[in-house]
Amino acid sequence: MRKLEIFFDYNCPFCYTEVSLIDDFKGNNVEIEWKTWRMPVNANPPEKPTGYMEEAKQYLKELAKRKAVTIKPPSEKRNTRLAHIGAKFAKDNGCFEAYHKRIFQAIWNKDENIEDRDVLSQIAEEVGLSKEIFKNALVDPNYVQQVEEDIQEAEDKKIWTIPSYIGNNGEIQVHHFKDLPSLEKIGELI
């Protein structure tokens, strides 16, 4: 089986638009592993050009329309650590895809507070997980360690921006929204 690793964060709207990759590569003998990312302390990504934010917002609107994804920016940027820990638990329990998509919707469609354990537990229940077991998993050292290992791996590999894609045939780090790869380019990585 071929493998594609995607370093991401739930706060990244361009990562949200890439969720469709799960469906695009399904049945093509491709395993997609979504890995937690946080900006490394020592990161030195290229500076964004003047006017980048306005251009990015416009591009995001066009991209969302093209990918049939609704994006309503959240009222505030929230810490996604618990959501990532929950994703590790969901993966171990066969609910990763549904959980992953629902967390992105919580942020980018519903402005839900994913820092709140009760909100996350409700989402977990919606996708078929036990609320109580999920709540306990949010403090389980095993899942916390998996998230920390992803973050350390990103730092070791100098993954300074997201989404970033790593396959058997190379990697793509998206430093500018114009660098978002086509499905074909991603396919060439794996």
Coordinates of N, CA and C in Angstrom, one line a residue:
M1 N 0.8 -1.2 0.0 CA 0.0 0.0 0.0 C 0.9 1.2 0.0
R2 N 0.5 2.2 -0.8 CA 1.2 3.5 -0.9 C 0.8 4.4 0.3
K3 N 1.7 5.3 0.7 CA 1.3 6.1 1.9 C 1.6 7.6 1.6
L4 N 0.7 8.4 2.1 CA 0.8 9.8 2.0 C 0.6 10.4 3.5
E5 N 1.6 11.2 3.9 CA 1.5 11.8 5.2 C 1.1 13.3 4.9
I6 N 0.2 13.8 5.7 CA -0.2 15.2 5.6 C -0.1 15.8 7.0
F7 N 0.9 16.8 7.1 CA 1.0 17.6 8.3 C 0.0 18.7 8.2
F8 N -0.8 18.9 9.3 CA -1.9 19.8 9.3 C -2.3 20.3 10.7
D9 N -3.1 21.3 10.7 CA -3.7 21.8 11.9 C -5.2 22.1 11.6
Y10 N -6.1 21.9 12.5 CA -7.5 22.1 12.3 C -7.8 23.6 12.1
N11 N -6.9 24.5 12.6 CA -7.1 26.0 12.4 C -6.7 26.4 11.0
C12 N -6.2 25.6 10.2 CA -5.7 25.9 8.8 C -6.9 25.7 7.8
P13 N -7.4 26.8 7.2 CA -8.5 26.6 6.3 C -8.1 25.9 5.0
F14 N -6.8 26.0 4.6 CA -6.3 25.3 3.4 C -6.2 23.8 3.7
C15 N -6.0 23.4 5.0 CA -6.0 22.0 5.4 C -7.4 21.5 5.3
Y16 N -8.4 22.3 5.7 CA -9.8 21.9 5.7 C -10.2 21.6 4.2
T17 N -9.8 22.4 3.3 CA -10.1 22.1 1.9 C -9.5 20.8 1.4
E18 N -8.5 20.4 2.1 CA -7.8 19.1 1.6 C -8.4 17.9 2.2
V19 N -9.4 18.0 3.1 CA -10.1 16.8 3.6 C -10.7 15.9 2.5
S20 N -11.0 16.5 1.4 CA -11.6 15.7 0.3 C -10.6 14.7 -0.2
L21 N -9.3 14.9 0.1 CA -8.3 13.9 -0.3 C -8.6 12.5 0.2
I22 N -9.2 12.4 1.4 CA -9.6 11.2 1.9 C -10.5 10.4 0.9
D23 N -11.4 11.1 0.4 CA -12.4 10.5 -0.6 C -11.7 10.3 -2.0
D24 N -10.9 11.3 -2.4 CA -10.2 11.2 -3.7 C -9.3 10.0 -3.8
F25 N -8.6 9.6 -2.7 CA -7.7 8.5 -2.8 C -8.2 7.2 -2.3
K26 N -9.5 7.2 -1.8 CA -10.1 6.0 -1.3 C -10.2 5.0 -2.4
G27 N -9.8 3.7 -2.1 CA -9.9 2.7 -3.1 C -8.8 2.6 -4.1
N28 N -7.8 3.5 -3.9 CA -6.6 3.6 -4.8 C -5.4 3.0 -4.1
N29 N -5.6 2.2 -3.1 CA -4.5 1.5 -2.4 C -3.5 2.6 -1.8
V30 N -4.1 3.6 -1.2 CA -3.3 4.7 -0.6 C -3.8 4.9 0.8
E31 N -2.8 4.9 1.7 CA -3.1 5.1 3.1 C -2.7 6.6 3.4
I32 N -3.7 7.4 3.9 CA -3.4 8.8 4.2 C -3.2 8.9 5.7
E33 N -2.1 9.4 6.2 CA -1.9 9.6 7.6 C -1.8 11.1 7.9
W34 N -2.8 11.6 8.6 CA -2.8 13.0 9.0 C -2.0 13.2 10.3
K35 N -1.1 14.1 10.2 CA -0.2 14.3 11.4 C -0.3 15.7 11.9
T36 N -0.4 15.7 13.3 CA -0.5 17.0 14.0 C 0.7 17.9 13.7
W37 N 0.4 19.2 13.5 CA 1.5 20.1 13.3 C 1.2 21.3 14.2
R38 N 2.3 21.9 14.7 CA 2.4 23.2 15.4 C 3.6 23.9 14.9
M39 N 3.5 25.2 14.7 CA 4.7 25.9 14.3 C 5.9 25.7 15.2
P40 N 7.0 25.1 14.7 CA 8.2 24.8 15.5 C 8.8 26.2 16.0
V41 N 9.3 26.1 17.2 CA 9.9 27.3 17.8 C 11.0 27.8 16.9
N42 N 11.8 27.0 16.2 CA 13.0 27.4 15.4 C 12.6 27.6 14.0
A43 N 11.3 27.6 13.6 CA 10.9 27.7 12.2 C 11.3 29.0 11.6
N44 N 11.6 29.0 10.3 CA 12.0 30.2 9.6 C 11.4 30.1 8.2
P45 N 10.1 30.1 8.1 CA 9.4 30.0 6.8 C 9.6 31.3 6.0
P46 N 9.5 31.3 4.7 CA 9.6 32.5 3.9 C 8.5 33.5 4.3
E47 N 8.9 34.8 4.3 CA 7.9 35.8 4.6 C 6.8 35.9 3.6
K48 N 5.6 36.2 4.0 CA 4.5 36.4 3.1 C 4.6 37.8 2.4
P49 N 4.3 37.8 1.1 CA 4.4 39.1 0.4 C 3.3 40.1 0.9
T50 N 3.5 41.4 0.6 CA 2.5 42.4 0.9 C 1.2 42.0 0.2
G51 N 0.1 42.2 0.9 CA -1.2 41.9 0.4 C -1.6 40.4 0.4
Y52 N -0.7 39.6 1.0 CA -0.9 38.1 1.0 C -2.3 37.8 1.6
M53 N -2.6 38.3 2.8 CA -3.8 37.9 3.5 C -5.1 38.2 2.7
E54 N -5.2 39.3 2.0 CA -6.3 39.6 1.2 C -6.4 38.7 0.0
E55 N -5.3 38.5 -0.6 CA -5.3 37.5 -1.8 C -5.7 36.1 -1.3
A56 N -5.1 35.7 -0.1 CA -5.4 34.4 0.4 C -6.9 34.2 0.7
K57 N -7.5 35.2 1.3 CA -9.0 35.2 1.5 C -9.8 35.0 0.3
Q58 N -9.4 35.7 -0.8 CA -10.1 35.6 -2.0 C -9.9 34.3 -2.7
Y59 N -8.7 33.8 -2.6 CA -8.4 32.5 -3.2 C -9.1 31.4 -2.4
L60 N -9.2 31.5 -1.1 CA -9.9 30.5 -0.3 C -11.3 30.5 -0.6
K61 N -11.9 31.6 -0.9 CA -13.4 31.6 -1.3 C -13.5 30.8 -2.6
E62 N -12.6 31.1 -3.6 CA -12.7 30.4 -4.9 C -12.4 28.9 -4.7
L63 N -11.5 28.6 -3.9 CA -11.1 27.2 -3.6 C -12.3 26.4 -3.0
A64 N -12.8 27.0 -2.0 CA -14.0 26.4 -1.3 C -15.1 26.2 -2.2
K65 N -15.4 27.1 -3.1 CA -16.5 26.9 -4.1 C -16.1 25.8 -5.0
R66 N -14.9 25.7 -5.5 CA -14.5 24.7 -6.4 C -14.6 23.3 -5.8
K67 N -14.2 23.2 -4.5 CA -14.2 21.9 -3.8 C -15.6 21.7 -3.1
A68 N -16.5 22.6 -3.2 CA -17.9 22.4 -2.6 C -17.8 22.3 -1.1
V69 N -17.0 23.2 -0.5 CA -16.8 23.3 0.9 C -17.2 24.6 1.4
T70 N -18.1 24.6 2.5 CA -18.5 25.9 3.0 C -17.5 26.3 4.1
I71 N -17.1 27.6 4.0 CA -16.2 28.1 5.0 C -16.7 29.4 5.6
K72 N -16.9 29.3 6.9 CA -17.3 30.5 7.7 C -16.2 30.7 8.8
P73 N -15.3 31.6 8.6 CA -14.2 31.7 9.6 C -14.7 31.8 11.0
P74 N -14.0 31.2 11.9 CA -14.5 31.2 13.3 C -14.3 32.6 13.9
S75 N -15.0 32.8 15.0 CA -14.9 34.1 15.7 C -13.6 34.3 16.4
E76 N -12.9 33.2 16.7 CA -11.6 33.3 17.3 C -10.8 32.1 17.0
K77 N -9.4 32.2 17.0 CA -8.6 31.1 16.8 C -8.4 30.3 18.1
R78 N -8.7 29.1 18.1 CA -8.7 28.3 19.3 C -7.6 27.2 19.3
N79 N -7.2 26.8 20.5 CA -6.1 25.8 20.6 C -6.7 24.5 20.2
T80 N -6.0 23.8 19.3 CA -6.5 22.5 18.7 C -5.9 21.3 19.3
R81 N -5.1 21.4 20.3 CA -4.4 20.3 20.9 C -5.3 19.2 21.3
L82 N -6.4 19.5 22.0 CA -7.3 18.4 22.5 C -8.0 17.7 21.3
A83 N -8.3 18.5 20.3 CA -8.9 17.9 19.1 C -8.0 16.9 18.4
H84 N -6.7 17.3 18.4 CA -5.7 16.3 17.8 C -5.6 15.1 18.6
I85 N -5.6 15.2 20.0 CA -5.5 14.1 20.8 C -6.7 13.2 20.6
G86 N -7.9 13.8 20.5 CA -9.1 13.1 20.2 C -9.1 12.4 18.9
A87 N -8.4 13.0 17.9 CA -8.2 12.3 16.6 C -7.4 11.0 16.6
K88 N -6.4 11.0 17.5 CA -5.6 9.8 17.7 C -6.5 8.7 18.3
F89 N -7.3 9.0 19.2 CA -8.3 8.1 19.8 C -9.3 7.6 18.8
A90 N -9.8 8.5 18.0 CA -10.8 8.2 17.0 C -10.2 7.2 16.0
K91 N -8.9 7.5 15.6 CA -8.3 6.6 14.6 C -8.2 5.2 15.2
D92 N -7.8 5.0 16.4 CA -7.7 3.7 17.1 C -9.0 3.0 17.2
N93 N -10.1 3.8 17.1 CA -11.4 3.2 17.2 C -12.3 3.2 16.0
G94 N -11.6 3.4 14.8 CA -12.2 3.3 13.5 C -13.2 4.4 13.1
C95 N -13.0 5.6 13.8 CA -13.9 6.7 13.5 C -13.1 7.9 13.0
F96 N -11.9 7.8 12.6 CA -11.1 8.9 12.3 C -11.7 9.8 11.2
E97 N -12.1 9.2 10.1 CA -12.5 10.1 9.0 C -13.7 10.9 9.4
A98 N -14.7 10.3 10.0 CA -15.9 11.1 10.5 C -15.5 12.1 11.5
Y99 N -14.7 11.8 12.5 CA -14.2 12.7 13.5 C -13.5 13.9 12.9
H100 N -12.5 13.6 12.0 CA -11.7 14.5 11.3 C -12.5 15.6 10.6
K101 N -13.4 15.1 9.8 CA -14.3 16.0 9.0 C -15.2 16.8 9.9
R102 N -15.7 16.2 11.0 CA -16.6 16.9 11.9 C -15.8 18.0 12.7
I103 N -14.6 17.7 13.1 CA -13.8 18.8 13.8 C -13.6 20.0 12.9
F104 N -13.2 19.7 11.6 CA -13.1 20.8 10.7 C -14.4 21.6 10.5
Q105 N -15.5 20.9 10.5 CA -16.8 21.6 10.4 C -17.1 22.4 11.6
A106 N -16.7 21.8 12.8 CA -16.9 22.5 14.1 C -16.3 23.9 14.0
I107 N -15.1 23.9 13.5 CA -14.3 25.2 13.4 C -14.8 26.1 12.3
W108 N -14.8 25.5 11.1 CA -15.0 26.3 9.8 C -16.4 26.5 9.4
N109 N -17.4 25.8 10.0 CA -18.8 26.0 9.7 C -19.7 26.4 10.9
K110 N -19.3 25.9 12.0 CA -20.2 26.1 13.2 C -19.7 26.9 14.3
D111 N -18.4 27.3 14.2 CA -17.8 28.2 15.2 C -17.9 27.6 16.6
E112 N -17.8 26.3 16.7 CA -17.9 25.6 18.0 C -16.5 25.7 18.8
N113 N -16.6 25.7 20.1 CA -15.4 25.9 20.9 C -14.7 24.5 21.1
I114 N -13.8 24.1 20.2 CA -13.2 22.8 20.3 C -12.1 22.7 21.4
E115 N -12.0 23.8 22.2 CA -11.1 23.7 23.4 C -11.9 23.1 24.5
D116 N -13.2 23.1 24.4 CA -14.1 22.6 25.5 C -14.3 21.1 25.3
R117 N -13.9 20.4 26.4 CA -14.0 18.9 26.4 C -15.4 18.4 26.2
D118 N -16.4 19.1 26.7 CA -17.7 18.7 26.5 C -18.2 18.8 25.0
V119 N -17.7 19.9 24.4 CA -18.0 20.0 22.9 C -17.3 18.9 22.1
L120 N -16.1 18.6 22.4 CA -15.4 17.6 21.7 C -16.0 16.2 22.0
S121 N -16.4 16.0 23.2 CA -17.1 14.7 23.6 C -18.4 14.5 22.8
Q122 N -19.1 15.6 22.7 CA -20.4 15.6 21.9 C -20.1 15.2 20.5
I123 N -19.1 15.8 19.9 CA -18.7 15.5 18.5 C -18.3 14.0 18.4
A124 N -17.5 13.6 19.4 CA -17.1 12.2 19.4 C -18.3 11.2 19.4
E125 N -19.3 11.6 20.2 CA -20.5 10.8 20.3 C -21.3 10.8 19.0
E126 N -21.3 12.0 18.3 CA -22.0 12.1 17.0 C -21.4 11.1 16.0
V127 N -20.1 10.9 16.1 CA -19.4 10.0 15.1 C -19.3 8.6 15.5
G128 N -19.9 8.3 16.6 CA -20.0 6.9 17.0 C -19.1 6.4 18.2
L129 N -18.5 7.4 18.9 CA -17.6 7.1 20.0 C -18.3 7.3 21.3
S130 N -17.9 6.6 22.4 CA -18.5 6.8 23.7 C -18.0 8.1 24.3
K131 N -18.9 8.9 24.7 CA -18.5 10.2 25.3 C -17.5 10.1 26.5
E132 N -17.9 9.2 27.4 CA -17.0 9.0 28.6 C -15.7 8.5 28.3
I133 N -15.6 7.5 27.5 CA -14.3 6.9 27.1 C -13.5 7.9 26.3
F134 N -14.1 8.7 25.5 CA -13.4 9.7 24.7 C -12.9 10.8 25.7
K135 N -13.7 11.2 26.7 CA -13.2 12.2 27.6 C -11.9 11.7 28.3
N136 N -11.9 10.4 28.7 CA -10.7 9.9 29.4 C -9.5 9.8 28.4
A137 N -9.8 9.6 27.1 CA -8.7 9.5 26.1 C -8.0 10.8 26.0
L138 N -8.7 11.9 26.2 CA -8.1 13.2 26.1 C -7.0 13.5 27.0
V139 N -6.9 12.7 28.1 CA -5.8 12.8 29.0 C -4.9 11.5 29.1
D140 N -5.2 10.6 28.2 CA -4.4 9.4 28.1 C -3.0 9.7 27.6
P141 N -2.0 9.3 28.4 CA -0.6 9.6 28.0 C -0.2 9.0 26.6
N142 N -0.8 7.9 26.2 CA -0.5 7.3 24.9 C -0.9 8.3 23.8
Y143 N -2.1 8.8 23.8 CA -2.6 9.7 22.8 C -1.9 11.1 22.8
V144 N -1.6 11.6 24.0 CA -0.9 12.8 24.2 C 0.5 12.6 23.6
Q145 N 1.1 11.5 23.8 CA 2.5 11.2 23.3 C 2.5 11.1 21.8
Q146 N 1.4 10.5 21.2 CA 1.3 10.4 19.7 C 1.3 11.8 19.1
V147 N 0.6 12.7 19.7 CA 0.5 14.1 19.2 C 1.9 14.8 19.3
E148 N 2.5 14.6 20.5 CA 3.8 15.2 20.7 C 4.9 14.6 19.7
E149 N 4.8 13.4 19.4 CA 5.7 12.7 18.4 C 5.5 13.3 17.0
D150 N 4.2 13.6 16.6 CA 4.0 14.2 15.3 C 4.6 15.6 15.3
I151 N 4.4 16.3 16.4 CA 5.0 17.7 16.4 C 6.5 17.7 16.3
Q152 N 7.1 16.7 17.1 CA 8.5 16.6 17.1 C 9.0 16.2 15.7
E153 N 8.3 15.3 15.0 CA 8.7 14.8 13.7 C 8.7 16.0 12.7
A154 N 7.6 16.8 12.8 CA 7.5 18.0 11.9 C 8.7 18.9 12.2
E155 N 9.1 19.1 13.4 CA 10.2 20.0 13.7 C 11.5 19.4 13.2
D156 N 11.7 18.1 13.4 CA 12.9 17.4 12.9 C 13.0 17.5 11.4
K157 N 11.9 17.4 10.7 CA 11.9 17.4 9.2 C 11.8 18.8 8.7
K158 N 11.8 19.8 9.6 CA 11.7 21.2 9.2 C 10.5 21.5 8.4
I159 N 9.4 21.0 8.9 CA 8.0 21.2 8.3 C 7.6 22.6 8.9
W160 N 7.7 23.6 8.2 CA 7.5 25.0 8.7 C 6.2 25.6 8.3
T161 N 5.4 24.9 7.5 CA 4.2 25.4 7.0 C 3.2 24.2 6.7
I162 N 2.0 24.6 6.6 CA 1.0 23.5 6.3 C -0.1 24.1 5.3
P163 N -0.7 23.1 4.6 CA -0.5 21.7 4.7 C 0.8 21.3 4.0
S164 N 1.4 20.3 4.5 CA 2.6 19.7 3.9 C 2.4 18.2 3.7
Y165 N 2.9 17.8 2.5 CA 2.6 16.4 2.0 C 3.9 15.7 1.9
I166 N 4.0 14.5 2.4 CA 5.2 13.6 2.3 C 4.8 12.3 1.8
G167 N 5.4 11.8 0.7 CA 5.2 10.5 0.1 C 6.5 9.8 -0.2
N168 N 6.4 8.7 -0.8 CA 7.6 7.9 -1.1 C 8.5 8.7 -2.1
N169 N 7.9 9.5 -2.9 CA 8.6 10.2 -4.0 C 8.9 11.7 -3.7
G170 N 8.9 12.1 -2.5 CA 9.2 13.5 -2.1 C 8.2 14.1 -1.2
E171 N 8.3 15.5 -1.1 CA 7.5 16.2 -0.3 C 7.1 17.6 -0.9
I172 N 6.0 18.1 -0.5 CA 5.6 19.4 -0.9 C 5.2 20.2 0.4
Q173 N 5.8 21.3 0.6 CA 5.4 22.2 1.7 C 4.8 23.4 1.1
V174 N 3.6 23.7 1.5 CA 2.8 24.8 1.0 C 3.2 26.1 1.7
H175 N 4.1 26.9 1.2 CA 4.4 28.2 1.8 C 3.5 29.3 1.4
H176 N 2.8 29.2 0.3 CA 2.0 30.2 -0.2 C 0.7 29.5 -0.8
F177 N -0.4 30.1 -0.7 CA -1.6 29.4 -1.2 C -1.5 29.1 -2.7
K178 N -0.7 29.8 -3.4 CA -0.5 29.5 -4.8 C 0.3 28.2 -5.0
D179 N 0.9 27.7 -3.9 CA 1.7 26.5 -4.0 C 0.8 25.2 -3.7
L180 N -0.5 25.4 -3.4 CA -1.3 24.2 -3.1 C -1.3 23.3 -4.4
P181 N -0.9 22.1 -4.1 CA -0.7 21.1 -5.3 C -2.0 20.6 -5.8
S182 N -2.0 20.3 -7.0 CA -3.1 19.6 -7.7 C -3.2 18.2 -7.2
L183 N -4.3 17.5 -7.4 CA -4.5 16.1 -7.0 C -3.4 15.3 -7.7
E184 N -3.1 15.6 -9.0 CA -2.1 14.9 -9.8 C -0.7 15.0 -9.1
K185 N -0.4 16.2 -8.7 CA 0.9 16.5 -8.1 C 1.1 15.7 -6.8
I186 N 0.0 15.6 -6.0 CA 0.0 14.8 -4.8 C 0.2 13.4 -5.1
G187 N -0.6 12.9 -6.1 CA -0.5 11.5 -6.6 C 0.9 11.2 -7.0
E188 N 1.7 12.1 -7.6 CA 3.1 11.8 -8.0 C 4.0 11.6 -6.8
L189 N 3.6 12.2 -5.6 CA 4.4 12.0 -4.4 C 4.3 10.5 -3.9
I190 N 3.2 9.9 -4.1 CA 3.0 8.6 -3.5 C 3.1 7.5 -4.6

